[in-house]
Short mmCIF file of C-alpha atoms and ligand atoms in Angstrom, two decimals:
data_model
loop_
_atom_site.label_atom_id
_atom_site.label_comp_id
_atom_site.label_asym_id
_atom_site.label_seq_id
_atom_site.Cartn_x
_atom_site.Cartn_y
_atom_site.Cartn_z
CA UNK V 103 0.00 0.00 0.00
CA UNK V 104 1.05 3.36 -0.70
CA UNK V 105 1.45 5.88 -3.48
CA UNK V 106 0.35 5.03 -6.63
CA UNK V 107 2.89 4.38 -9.58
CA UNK V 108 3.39 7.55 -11.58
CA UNK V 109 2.24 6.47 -14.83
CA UNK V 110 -1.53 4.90 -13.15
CA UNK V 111 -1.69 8.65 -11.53
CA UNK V 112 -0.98 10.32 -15.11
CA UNK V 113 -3.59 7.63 -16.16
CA UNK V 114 -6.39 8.14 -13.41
CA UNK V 115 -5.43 12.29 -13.86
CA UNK V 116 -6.42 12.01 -17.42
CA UNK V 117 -9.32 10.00 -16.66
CA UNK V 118 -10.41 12.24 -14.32
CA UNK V 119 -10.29 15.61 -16.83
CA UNK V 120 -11.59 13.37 -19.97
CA UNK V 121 -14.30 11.51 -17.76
CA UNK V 122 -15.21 13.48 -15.63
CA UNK V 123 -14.20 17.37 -16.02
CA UNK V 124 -12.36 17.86 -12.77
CA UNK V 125 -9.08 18.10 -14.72
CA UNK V 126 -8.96 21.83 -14.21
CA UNK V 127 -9.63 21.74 -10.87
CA UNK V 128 -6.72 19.80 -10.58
CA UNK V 129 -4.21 21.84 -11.81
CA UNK V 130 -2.05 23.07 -8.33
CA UNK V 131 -1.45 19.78 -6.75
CA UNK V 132 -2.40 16.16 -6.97
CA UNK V 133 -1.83 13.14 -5.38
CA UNK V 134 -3.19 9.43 -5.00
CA UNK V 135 -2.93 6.81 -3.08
CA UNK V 136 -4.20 3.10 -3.23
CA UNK V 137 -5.71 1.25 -0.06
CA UNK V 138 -7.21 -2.19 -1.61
CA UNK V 139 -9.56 -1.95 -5.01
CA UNK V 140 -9.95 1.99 -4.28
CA UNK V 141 -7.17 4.56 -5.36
CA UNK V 142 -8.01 8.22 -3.16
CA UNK V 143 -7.23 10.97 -6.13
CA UNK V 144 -7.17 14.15 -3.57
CA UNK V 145 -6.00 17.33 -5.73
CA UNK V 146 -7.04 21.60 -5.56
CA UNK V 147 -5.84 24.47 -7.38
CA UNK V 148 -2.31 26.41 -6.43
CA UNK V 149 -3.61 29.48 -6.58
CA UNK V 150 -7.76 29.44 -6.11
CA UNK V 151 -9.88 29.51 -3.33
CA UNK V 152 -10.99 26.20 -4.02
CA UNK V 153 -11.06 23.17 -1.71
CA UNK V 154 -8.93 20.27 -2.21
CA UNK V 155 -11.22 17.79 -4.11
CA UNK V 156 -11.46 14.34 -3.00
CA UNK V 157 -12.24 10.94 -5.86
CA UNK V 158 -12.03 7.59 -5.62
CA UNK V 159 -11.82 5.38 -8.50
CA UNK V 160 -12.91 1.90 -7.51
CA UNK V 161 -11.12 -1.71 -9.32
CA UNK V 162 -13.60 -3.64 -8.29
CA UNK V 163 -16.54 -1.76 -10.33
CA UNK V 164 -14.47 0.42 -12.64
CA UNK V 165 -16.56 3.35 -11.26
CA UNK V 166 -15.47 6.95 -10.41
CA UNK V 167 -17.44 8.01 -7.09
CA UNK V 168 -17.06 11.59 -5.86
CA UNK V 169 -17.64 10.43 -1.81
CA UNK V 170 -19.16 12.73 0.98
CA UNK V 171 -16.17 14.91 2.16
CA UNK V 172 -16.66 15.48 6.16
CA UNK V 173 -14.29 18.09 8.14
CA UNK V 174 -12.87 21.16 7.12
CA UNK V 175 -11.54 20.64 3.53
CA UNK V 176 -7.81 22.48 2.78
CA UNK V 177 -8.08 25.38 0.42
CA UNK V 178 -5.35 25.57 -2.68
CA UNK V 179 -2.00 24.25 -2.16
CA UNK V 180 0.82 24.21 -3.93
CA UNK V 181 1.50 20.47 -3.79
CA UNK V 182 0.62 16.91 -1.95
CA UNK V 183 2.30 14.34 -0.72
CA UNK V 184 0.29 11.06 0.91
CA UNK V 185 0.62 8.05 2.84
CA UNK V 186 -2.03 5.42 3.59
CA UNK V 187 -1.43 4.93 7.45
CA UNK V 188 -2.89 1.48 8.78
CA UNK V 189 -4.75 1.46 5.46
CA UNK V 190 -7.61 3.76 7.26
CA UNK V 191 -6.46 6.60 6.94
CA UNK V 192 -3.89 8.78 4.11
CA UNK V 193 -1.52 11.04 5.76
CA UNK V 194 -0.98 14.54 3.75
CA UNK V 195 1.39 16.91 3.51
CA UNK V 196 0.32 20.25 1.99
CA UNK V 197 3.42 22.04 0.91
CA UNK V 198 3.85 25.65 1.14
CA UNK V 199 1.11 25.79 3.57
CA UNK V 200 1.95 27.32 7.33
CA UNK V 201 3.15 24.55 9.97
CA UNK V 202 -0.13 24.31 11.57
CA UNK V 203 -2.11 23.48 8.45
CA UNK V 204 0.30 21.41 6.32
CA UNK V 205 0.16 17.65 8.01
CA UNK V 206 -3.67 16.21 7.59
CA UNK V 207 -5.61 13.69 7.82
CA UNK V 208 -8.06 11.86 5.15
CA UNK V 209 -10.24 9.48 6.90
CA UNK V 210 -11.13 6.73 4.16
CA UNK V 211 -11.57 3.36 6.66
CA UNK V 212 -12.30 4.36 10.11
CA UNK V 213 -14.93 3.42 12.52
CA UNK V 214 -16.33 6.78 12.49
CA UNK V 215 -16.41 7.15 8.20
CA UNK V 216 -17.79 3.61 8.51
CA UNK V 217 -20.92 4.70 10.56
CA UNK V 218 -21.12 7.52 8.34
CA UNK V 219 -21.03 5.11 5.24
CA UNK V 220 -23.76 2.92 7.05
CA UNK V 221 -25.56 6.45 7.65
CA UNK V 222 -25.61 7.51 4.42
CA UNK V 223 -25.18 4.86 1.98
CA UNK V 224 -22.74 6.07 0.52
CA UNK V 225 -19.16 6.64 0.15
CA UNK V 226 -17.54 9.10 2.84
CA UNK V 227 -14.13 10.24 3.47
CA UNK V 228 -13.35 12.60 6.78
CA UNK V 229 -10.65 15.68 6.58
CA UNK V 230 -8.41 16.32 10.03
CA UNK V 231 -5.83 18.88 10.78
CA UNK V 232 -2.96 16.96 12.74
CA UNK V 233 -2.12 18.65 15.95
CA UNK V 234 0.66 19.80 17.18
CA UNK V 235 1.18 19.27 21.20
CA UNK V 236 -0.43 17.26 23.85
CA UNK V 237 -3.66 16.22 23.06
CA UNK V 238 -4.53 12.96 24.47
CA UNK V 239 -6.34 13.32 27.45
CA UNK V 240 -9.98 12.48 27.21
CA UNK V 241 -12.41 15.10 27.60
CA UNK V 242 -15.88 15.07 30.08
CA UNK V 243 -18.75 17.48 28.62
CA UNK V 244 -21.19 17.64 31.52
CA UNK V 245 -23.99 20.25 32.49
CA UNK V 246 -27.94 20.16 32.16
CA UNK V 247 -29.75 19.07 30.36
CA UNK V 248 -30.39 21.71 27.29
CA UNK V 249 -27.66 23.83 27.68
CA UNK V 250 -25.70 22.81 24.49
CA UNK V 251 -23.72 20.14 25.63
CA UNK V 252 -24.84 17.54 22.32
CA UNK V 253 -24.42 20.32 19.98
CA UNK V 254 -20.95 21.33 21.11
CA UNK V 255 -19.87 18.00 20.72
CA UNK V 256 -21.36 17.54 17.36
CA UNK V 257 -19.52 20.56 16.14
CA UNK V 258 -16.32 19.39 17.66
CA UNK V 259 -16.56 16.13 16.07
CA UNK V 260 -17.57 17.82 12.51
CA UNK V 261 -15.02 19.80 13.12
CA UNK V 262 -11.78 17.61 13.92
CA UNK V 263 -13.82 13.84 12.52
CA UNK V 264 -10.78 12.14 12.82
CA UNK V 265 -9.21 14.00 16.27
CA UNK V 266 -11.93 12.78 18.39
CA UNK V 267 -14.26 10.30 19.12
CA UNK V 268 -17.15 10.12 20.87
CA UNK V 269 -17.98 7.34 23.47
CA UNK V 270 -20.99 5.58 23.08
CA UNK V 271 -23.20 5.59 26.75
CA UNK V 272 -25.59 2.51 27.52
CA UNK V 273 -29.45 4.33 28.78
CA UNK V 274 -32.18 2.93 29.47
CA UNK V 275 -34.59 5.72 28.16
CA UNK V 276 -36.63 5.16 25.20
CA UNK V 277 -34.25 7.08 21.54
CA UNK V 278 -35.75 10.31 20.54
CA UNK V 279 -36.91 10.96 17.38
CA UNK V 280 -33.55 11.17 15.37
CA UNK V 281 -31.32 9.12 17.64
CA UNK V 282 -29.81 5.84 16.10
CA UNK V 283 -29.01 3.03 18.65
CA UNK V 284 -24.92 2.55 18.53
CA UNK V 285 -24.27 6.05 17.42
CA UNK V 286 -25.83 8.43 19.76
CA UNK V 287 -26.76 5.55 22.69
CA UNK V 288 -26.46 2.20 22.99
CA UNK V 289 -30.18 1.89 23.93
CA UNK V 290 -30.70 -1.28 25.96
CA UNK V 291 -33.50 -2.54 29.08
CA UNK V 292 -33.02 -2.12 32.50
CA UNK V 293 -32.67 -5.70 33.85
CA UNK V 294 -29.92 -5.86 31.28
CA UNK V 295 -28.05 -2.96 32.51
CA UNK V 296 -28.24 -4.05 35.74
CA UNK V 297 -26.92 -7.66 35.10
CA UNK V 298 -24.22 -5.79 32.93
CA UNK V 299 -23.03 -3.42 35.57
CA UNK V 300 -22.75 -6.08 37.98
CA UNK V 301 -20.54 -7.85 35.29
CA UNK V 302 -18.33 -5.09 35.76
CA UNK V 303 -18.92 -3.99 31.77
CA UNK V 304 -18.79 -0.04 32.77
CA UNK V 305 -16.67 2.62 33.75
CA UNK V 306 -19.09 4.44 35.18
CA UNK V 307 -22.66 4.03 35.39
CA UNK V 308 -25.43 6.75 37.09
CA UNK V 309 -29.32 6.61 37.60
CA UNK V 310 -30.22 10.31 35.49
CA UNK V 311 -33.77 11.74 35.36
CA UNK V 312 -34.85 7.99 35.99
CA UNK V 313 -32.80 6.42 33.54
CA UNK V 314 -29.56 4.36 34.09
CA UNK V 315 -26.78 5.40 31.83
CA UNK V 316 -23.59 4.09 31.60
CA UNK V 317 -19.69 4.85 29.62
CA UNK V 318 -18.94 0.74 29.17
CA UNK V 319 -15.08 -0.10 28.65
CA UNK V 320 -15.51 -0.96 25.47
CA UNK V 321 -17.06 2.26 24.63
CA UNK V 322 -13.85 4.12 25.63
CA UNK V 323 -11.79 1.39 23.77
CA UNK V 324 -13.56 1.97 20.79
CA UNK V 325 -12.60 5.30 20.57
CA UNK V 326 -8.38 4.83 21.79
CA UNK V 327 -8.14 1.83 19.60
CA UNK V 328 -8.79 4.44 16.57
CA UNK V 329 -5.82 6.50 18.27
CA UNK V 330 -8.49 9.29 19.02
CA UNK V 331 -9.20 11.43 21.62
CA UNK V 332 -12.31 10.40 24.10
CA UNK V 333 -15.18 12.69 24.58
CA UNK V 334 -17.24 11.50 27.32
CA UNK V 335 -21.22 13.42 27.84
CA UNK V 336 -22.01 12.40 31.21
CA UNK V 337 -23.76 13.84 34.27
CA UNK V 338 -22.18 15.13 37.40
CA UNK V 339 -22.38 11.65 39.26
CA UNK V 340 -20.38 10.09 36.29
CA UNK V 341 -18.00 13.28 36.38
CA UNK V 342 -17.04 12.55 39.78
CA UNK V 343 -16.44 8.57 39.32
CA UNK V 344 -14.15 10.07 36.25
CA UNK V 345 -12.76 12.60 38.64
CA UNK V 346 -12.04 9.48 40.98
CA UNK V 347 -10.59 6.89 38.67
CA UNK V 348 -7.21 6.81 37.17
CA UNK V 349 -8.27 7.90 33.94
CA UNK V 350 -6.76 11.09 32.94
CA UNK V 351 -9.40 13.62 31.81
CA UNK V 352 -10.06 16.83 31.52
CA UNK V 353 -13.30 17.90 32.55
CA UNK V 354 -15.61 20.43 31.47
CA UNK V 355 -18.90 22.04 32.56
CA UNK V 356 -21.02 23.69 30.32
CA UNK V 357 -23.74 26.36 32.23
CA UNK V 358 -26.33 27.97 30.37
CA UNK V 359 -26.34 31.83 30.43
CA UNK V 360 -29.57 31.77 33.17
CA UNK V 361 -31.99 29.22 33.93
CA UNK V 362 -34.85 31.05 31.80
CA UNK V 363 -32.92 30.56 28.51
CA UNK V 364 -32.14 26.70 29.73
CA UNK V 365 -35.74 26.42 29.79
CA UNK V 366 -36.34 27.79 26.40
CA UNK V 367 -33.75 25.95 24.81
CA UNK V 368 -35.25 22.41 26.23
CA UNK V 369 -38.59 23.56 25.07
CA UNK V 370 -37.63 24.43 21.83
CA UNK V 371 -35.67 21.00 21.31
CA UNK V 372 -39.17 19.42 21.68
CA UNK V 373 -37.64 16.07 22.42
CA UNK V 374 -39.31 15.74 25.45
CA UNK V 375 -42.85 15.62 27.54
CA UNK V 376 -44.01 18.31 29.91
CA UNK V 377 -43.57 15.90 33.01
CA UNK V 378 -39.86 14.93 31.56
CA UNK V 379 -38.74 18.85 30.95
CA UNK V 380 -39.80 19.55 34.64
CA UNK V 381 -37.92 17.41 35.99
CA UNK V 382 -34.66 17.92 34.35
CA UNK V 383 -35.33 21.43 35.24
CA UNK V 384 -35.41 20.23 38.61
CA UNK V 385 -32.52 18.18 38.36
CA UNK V 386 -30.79 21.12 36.86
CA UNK V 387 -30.72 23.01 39.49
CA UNK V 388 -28.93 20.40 41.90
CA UNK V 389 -26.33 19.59 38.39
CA UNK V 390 -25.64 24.12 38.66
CA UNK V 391 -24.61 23.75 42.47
CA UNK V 392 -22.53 20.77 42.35
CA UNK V 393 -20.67 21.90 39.25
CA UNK V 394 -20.14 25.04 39.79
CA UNK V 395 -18.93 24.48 43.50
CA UNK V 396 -17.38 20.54 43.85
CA UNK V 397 -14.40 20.91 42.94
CA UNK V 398 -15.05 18.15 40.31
CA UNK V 399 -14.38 20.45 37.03
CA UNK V 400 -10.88 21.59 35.76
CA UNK V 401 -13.17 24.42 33.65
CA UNK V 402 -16.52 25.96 33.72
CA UNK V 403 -17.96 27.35 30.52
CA UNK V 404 -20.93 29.60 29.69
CA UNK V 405 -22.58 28.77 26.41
CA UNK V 406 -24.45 32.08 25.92
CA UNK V 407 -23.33 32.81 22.39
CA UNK V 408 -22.87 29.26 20.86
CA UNK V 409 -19.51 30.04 18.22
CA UNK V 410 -18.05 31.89 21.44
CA UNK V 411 -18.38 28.96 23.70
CA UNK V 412 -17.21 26.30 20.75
CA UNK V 413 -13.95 28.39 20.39
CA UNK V 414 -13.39 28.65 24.48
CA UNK V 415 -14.03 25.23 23.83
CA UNK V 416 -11.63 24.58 21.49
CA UNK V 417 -9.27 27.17 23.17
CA UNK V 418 -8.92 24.72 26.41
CA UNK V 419 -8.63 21.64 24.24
CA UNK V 420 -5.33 23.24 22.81
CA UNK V 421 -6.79 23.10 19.16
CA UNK V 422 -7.60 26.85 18.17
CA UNK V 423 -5.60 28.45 16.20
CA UNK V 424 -3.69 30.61 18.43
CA UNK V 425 -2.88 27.58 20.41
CA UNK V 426 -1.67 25.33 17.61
CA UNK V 427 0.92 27.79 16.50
CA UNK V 428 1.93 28.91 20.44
CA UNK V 429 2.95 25.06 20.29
CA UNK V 430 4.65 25.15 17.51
CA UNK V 431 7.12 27.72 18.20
CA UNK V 432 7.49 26.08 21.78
CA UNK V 433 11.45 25.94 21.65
CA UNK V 434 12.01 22.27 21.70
CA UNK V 435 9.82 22.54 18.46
CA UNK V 436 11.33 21.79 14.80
CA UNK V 437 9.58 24.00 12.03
CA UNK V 438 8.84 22.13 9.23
CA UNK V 439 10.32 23.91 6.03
CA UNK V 440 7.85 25.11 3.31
CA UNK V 441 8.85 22.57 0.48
CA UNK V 442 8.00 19.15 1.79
CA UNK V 443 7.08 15.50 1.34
CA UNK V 444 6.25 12.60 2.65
CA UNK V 445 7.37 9.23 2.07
CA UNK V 446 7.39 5.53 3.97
CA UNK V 447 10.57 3.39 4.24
CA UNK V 448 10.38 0.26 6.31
CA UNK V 449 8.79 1.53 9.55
CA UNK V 450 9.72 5.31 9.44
CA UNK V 451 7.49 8.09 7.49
CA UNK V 452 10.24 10.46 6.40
CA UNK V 453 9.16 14.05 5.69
CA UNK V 454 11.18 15.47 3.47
CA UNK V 455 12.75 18.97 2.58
CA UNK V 456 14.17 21.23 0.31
CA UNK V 457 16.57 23.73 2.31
CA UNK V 458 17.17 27.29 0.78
CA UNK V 459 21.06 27.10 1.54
CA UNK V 460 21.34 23.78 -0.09
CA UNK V 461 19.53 24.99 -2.81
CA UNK V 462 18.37 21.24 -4.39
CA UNK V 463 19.71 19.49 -1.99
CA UNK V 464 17.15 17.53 0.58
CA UNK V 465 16.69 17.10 4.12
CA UNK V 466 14.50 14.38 6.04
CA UNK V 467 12.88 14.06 9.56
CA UNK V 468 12.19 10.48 10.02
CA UNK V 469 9.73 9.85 12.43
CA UNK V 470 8.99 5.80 13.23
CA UNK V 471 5.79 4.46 11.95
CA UNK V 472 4.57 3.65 15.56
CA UNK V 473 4.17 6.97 16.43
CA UNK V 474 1.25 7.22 13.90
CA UNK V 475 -0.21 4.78 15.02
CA UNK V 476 -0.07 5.44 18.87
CA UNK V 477 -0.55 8.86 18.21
CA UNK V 478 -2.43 9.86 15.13
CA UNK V 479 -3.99 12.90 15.09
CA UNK V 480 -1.44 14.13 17.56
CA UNK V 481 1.18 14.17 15.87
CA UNK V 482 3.94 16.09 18.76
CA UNK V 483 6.70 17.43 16.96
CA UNK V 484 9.51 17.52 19.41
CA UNK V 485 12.92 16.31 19.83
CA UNK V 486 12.46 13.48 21.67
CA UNK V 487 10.39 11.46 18.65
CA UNK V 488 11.80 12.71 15.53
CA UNK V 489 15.56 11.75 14.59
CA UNK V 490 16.62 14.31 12.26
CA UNK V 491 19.11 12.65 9.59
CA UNK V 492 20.68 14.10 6.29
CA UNK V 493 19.95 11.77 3.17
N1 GDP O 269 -23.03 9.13 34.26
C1 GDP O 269 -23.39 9.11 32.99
N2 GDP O 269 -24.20 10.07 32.52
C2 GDP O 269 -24.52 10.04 31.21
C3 GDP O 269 -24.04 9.05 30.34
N3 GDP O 269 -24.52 9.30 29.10
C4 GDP O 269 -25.27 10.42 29.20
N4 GDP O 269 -25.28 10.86 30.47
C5 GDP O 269 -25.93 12.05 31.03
O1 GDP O 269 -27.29 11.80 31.19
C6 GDP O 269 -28.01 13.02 31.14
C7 GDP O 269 -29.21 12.87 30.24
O2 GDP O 269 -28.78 12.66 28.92
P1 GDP O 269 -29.84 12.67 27.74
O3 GDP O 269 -30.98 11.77 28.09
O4 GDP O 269 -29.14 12.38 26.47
O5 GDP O 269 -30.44 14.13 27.78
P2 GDP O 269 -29.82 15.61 27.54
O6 GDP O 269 -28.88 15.92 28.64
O7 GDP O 269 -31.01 16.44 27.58
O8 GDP O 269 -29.15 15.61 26.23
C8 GDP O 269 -27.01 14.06 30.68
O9 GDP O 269 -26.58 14.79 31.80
C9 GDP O 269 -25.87 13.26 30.12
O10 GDP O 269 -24.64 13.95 30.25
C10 GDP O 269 -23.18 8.05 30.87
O11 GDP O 269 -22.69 7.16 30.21
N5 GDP O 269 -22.90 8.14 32.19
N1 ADP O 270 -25.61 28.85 22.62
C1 ADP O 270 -26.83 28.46 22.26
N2 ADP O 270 -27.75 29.37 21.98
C2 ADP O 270 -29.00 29.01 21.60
N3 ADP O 270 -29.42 27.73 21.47
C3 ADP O 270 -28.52 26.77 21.74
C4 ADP O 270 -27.19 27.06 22.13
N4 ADP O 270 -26.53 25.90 22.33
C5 ADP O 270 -27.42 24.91 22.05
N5 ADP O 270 -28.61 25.43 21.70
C6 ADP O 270 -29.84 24.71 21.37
O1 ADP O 270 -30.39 24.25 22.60
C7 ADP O 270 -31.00 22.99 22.44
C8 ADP O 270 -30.38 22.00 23.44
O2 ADP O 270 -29.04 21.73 23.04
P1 ADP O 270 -28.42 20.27 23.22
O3 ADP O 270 -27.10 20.29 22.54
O4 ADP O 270 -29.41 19.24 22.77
O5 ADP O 270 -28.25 20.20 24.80
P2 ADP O 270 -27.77 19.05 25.76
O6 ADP O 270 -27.05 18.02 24.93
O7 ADP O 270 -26.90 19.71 26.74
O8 ADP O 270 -29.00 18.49 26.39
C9 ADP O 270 -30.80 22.57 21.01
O9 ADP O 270 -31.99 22.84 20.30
C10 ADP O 270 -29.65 23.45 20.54
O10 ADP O 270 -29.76 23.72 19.16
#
């Protein structure tokens, strides 16, 4: 697996502008890469505003598909270079792009674009910015209910698709109206639970508005056996048994800007009955007390204006912009030079660069496959994990 040959991507290139008219589009910078019967085709335009386009020709049909692109696509670019990591995923460098936007992800294989194949029926593929700095600790969204905590996550995980990934709670109440069972619960039957709990199958389990829900251990594995970063929505109770285990997270509770607006935002959700929104009304008030004063939360955030609480959000999870670059020019940091590549050899990815002073002459940073794999979506540059080497 790998890159593509050069003459099947001049082949599949001229396919693509006879057969399809993208040919134009593809002007600035192409690249493919070939994970079983489908070769990835991801190209843009050097100088446009357009974003990188993403095609996959299938072998096994001999059909062109143009796939659902999830995450933030990369404008214009001035060149790509691509891996296929674990066959899931393609690593990218865009060259000439700044440090924190040249190393991405394209999700082709994962769990998460396979629930969004089964979804949608149809073929998906998932953009990611690699990050730079320490990113691993899972995170714990709590709050009441209503005051934003699903759609924060939802636009973190549109956001970064292949950064995070969300764990999957057991509940005993009944899916609401758009709710899938495996994707936003696992919804299963109280004597079930019960006989599951005592099995020891969860992390952490709590009885909420008269439902039991529950983060099993397979839920969390799901999501770190992907090499992504856990996001956990759970309640107070479940906060604290997070607070009290060994696992290191970073927790967060989300207040609503006063309890009238809490109340209008669980009304207008209309997901629940009359009897059901009083009492999580109720229950919100006891959920304000403990999380403002337990101790229990390493950060308290007020989701008044929604895009102003996403990017405090993002802020504290070190992935805003601002942040990124901070990182980057942290001084144990190497930058990456604006002419780059990427390329596997045995069980290294080697990135490699053109230096001004050397004029053609290249440089590489080798950095050991396993590191991609343990830390995808993370990538750290530092010292300690790549070897620099001339070659
Ligand atoms: N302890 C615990 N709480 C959970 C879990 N999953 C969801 N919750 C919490 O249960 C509460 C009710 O969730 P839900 O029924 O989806 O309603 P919502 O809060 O209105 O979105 C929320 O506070 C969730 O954070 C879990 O696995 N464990
Ligand atoms: N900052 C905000 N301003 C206005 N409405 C919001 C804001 N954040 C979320 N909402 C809306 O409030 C409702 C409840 O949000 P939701 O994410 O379902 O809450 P939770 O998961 O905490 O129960 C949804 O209809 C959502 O669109």
């Amino acid at each position: 697996m790998g890159e593509a040959p050069a003459f099947i991507v001049d082949d599949l290139q001229n396919q693509i502008g006879f057969e399809n008219g993208f040919g134009s589009k593809f002007k600035g910078c192409k690249t493919t890469t070939t994970i079983g019967d489908k070769t990835y085709v991801i190209g843009g335009n050097d100088e446009s505003t357009l974003p990188v386009e993403v095609r996959i020709f299938d072998k096994a049909t001999g059909n062109w598909v143009t796939p659902i692109v999830l995450g933030s696509k990369p404008n214009s670019c001035k060149g790509l270079s691509a891996i296929s990591l674990n066959d899931d995923r393609i690593l990218i460098v865009n060259k000439g792009s700044a440090p924190d936007d040249c190393i991405l992800f394209l999700e082709v294989d994962t769990w998460f674009v396979r629930e969004q194949k089964k979804i949608r029926g149809t073929e998906v593929v998932a953009w990611s910015k690699g990050v730079w700095g320490d990113a691993e600790k899972p995170v714990v969204i709590s709050g009441p209910s209503g005051v934003g905590k699903g759609t924060l996550i939802s636009m973190l995980m549109k956001e970064f698709p292949s950064m995070f990934g969300f764990s999957v709670s057991h509940t005993t109440r009944a899916p609401r109206g758009m709710e899938k069972d495996g994707v936003h619960y696992h919804f299963t039957e109280q004597s079930i639970m019960e006989k599951e709990i005592k099995d020891g199958k969860f992390v952490e389990y709590a009885s909420v508005h008269g439902n039991l829900y529950g983060t099993s251990i397979e839920a969390v594995e799901v999501v770190t056996d992907a090499g992504k970063r856990c996001i956990l929505d759970i309640d107070v109770q479940g906060a604290r048994s997070v607070r009290a285990s060994s696992l290191e997270a970073i927790l967060i509770f989300i207040c609503p800007p006063s309890m009238e607006e809490l109340e209008t935002r669980l009304r207008s959700r209309r997901t629940e009955t009359e009897e059901q929104i009083l009492k999580r009304l109720q229950n919100a008030e006891v959920e304000m007390e403990q999380g403002k004063s337990s101790g229990i939360f390493d950060h308290i955030l007020y989701n008044d204006n929604l895009d102003d609480c996403y990017e405090s959000l993002k802020k504290l999870l070190g992935i805003d912009g601002a942040a990124a670059a901070t990182q980057i020019s942290a001084p144990q940091g190497i930058d990456l030079p604006a002419d780059r590549s990427v390329s596997k050899m045995d069980n290294k990815i080697i990135i490699n660069y053109g230096t001004p002073e050397l004029e053609k002459a290249s440089k590489s940073l080798l950095v050991p496959l396993s590191f991609f794999k343990n830390l995808i979506f993370n990538i750290m540059i530092s010292c300690k994990l790549f070897e620099r080497c001339d070659c």
